[in-house]
XYZ file of C-alpha atoms in Angstrom:
103
model
C -25.860 5.601 33.277
C -25.271 8.735 31.209
C -24.745 8.623 27.476
C -21.179 8.051 26.254
C -18.954 11.008 25.530
C -17.985 11.739 21.950
C -14.210 12.041 21.908
C -12.049 12.965 18.933
C -8.262 13.193 19.192
C -6.067 14.166 16.262
C -2.285 14.231 16.267
C -0.364 16.900 14.381
C 3.235 18.072 14.290
C 2.640 20.650 17.054
C 0.671 18.378 19.427
C -2.610 16.544 19.802
C -5.984 18.292 19.752
C -8.678 16.624 21.838
C -12.391 17.439 21.466
C -14.957 16.063 23.908
C -18.756 16.377 23.875
C -20.281 15.291 27.192
C -23.962 14.416 27.597
C -25.150 15.959 30.879
C -28.130 18.114 31.907
C -26.006 20.562 33.961
C -28.656 22.142 36.217
C -27.481 25.231 38.120
C -29.913 24.976 41.014
C -31.321 28.437 40.217
C -33.856 27.489 37.526
C -37.488 26.955 38.490
C -39.774 24.257 37.116
C -43.333 24.789 35.835
C -44.647 24.773 39.428
C -42.205 27.457 40.563
C -39.993 25.119 42.590
C -36.232 25.242 42.214
C -34.718 22.445 40.152
C -31.939 20.938 42.319
C -28.360 21.483 41.180
C -26.812 18.703 39.102
C -23.563 19.454 37.329
C -20.158 18.039 36.458
C -17.600 18.977 39.104
C -14.379 17.229 38.103
C -12.947 16.380 34.691
C -9.724 14.437 34.144
C -7.961 13.599 30.891
C -5.227 11.009 30.540
C -2.897 10.161 27.687
C -1.738 6.532 27.903
C -2.576 6.507 31.636
C -0.735 9.753 32.462
C -2.891 12.684 33.619
C -2.587 15.607 31.198
C -5.552 17.748 32.310
C -7.635 18.224 35.434
C -10.496 20.712 35.710
C -12.965 21.695 38.394
C -16.261 22.972 37.041
C -19.209 24.664 38.680
C -22.905 25.086 37.929
C -22.375 27.773 35.274
C -21.270 25.365 32.533
C -23.760 24.812 29.692
C -25.856 21.699 29.149
C -23.985 18.992 27.203
C -20.623 20.732 27.617
C -17.966 20.756 24.911
C -14.305 20.700 25.928
C -11.359 21.200 23.602
C -7.718 21.221 24.600
C -4.304 20.656 23.081
C -1.495 18.587 24.554
C 2.152 18.338 23.622
C 3.043 14.978 22.236
C 0.703 12.167 21.423
C 0.801 10.113 18.282
C -1.572 7.967 16.265
C -2.565 4.906 18.273
C -2.206 6.515 21.714
C -5.130 6.215 24.117
C -6.994 9.264 25.488
C -9.227 8.649 28.521
C -11.696 11.248 29.805
C -13.431 10.903 33.190
C -15.977 13.203 34.805
C -17.725 13.159 38.183
C -20.829 15.185 39.028
C -22.117 16.607 42.310
C -24.389 13.557 42.792
C -21.367 11.229 42.734
C -22.153 9.836 39.294
C -19.131 9.249 37.054
C -18.476 8.501 33.422
C -15.267 7.330 31.759
C -14.741 6.930 28.035
C -11.687 6.617 25.846
C -10.629 7.105 22.265
C -7.615 6.392 20.114
C -5.570 9.253 18.695
C -5.770 9.351 14.910
């Protein structure tokens, strides 16, 4: 199982800022190993964010996203104590879901 995501969510008067650091190797499929063979692609394809169970963001990524990607977004609403849930799924079918409380 991949390492947990580091999620920070802070409420302010103009909305809630969410910062997510995801631990993932993110191989493009174009890099070669020491023996000259292509390293197979392995990357996050789908990312979903929910605030108190309601989807507030969906994203489809491709192989050009950096290793251990960082995602930051702002949502209207949200207050201290609300629950943010982030889920990703990669092209191998592996998924990770983590949550944090808005501060």
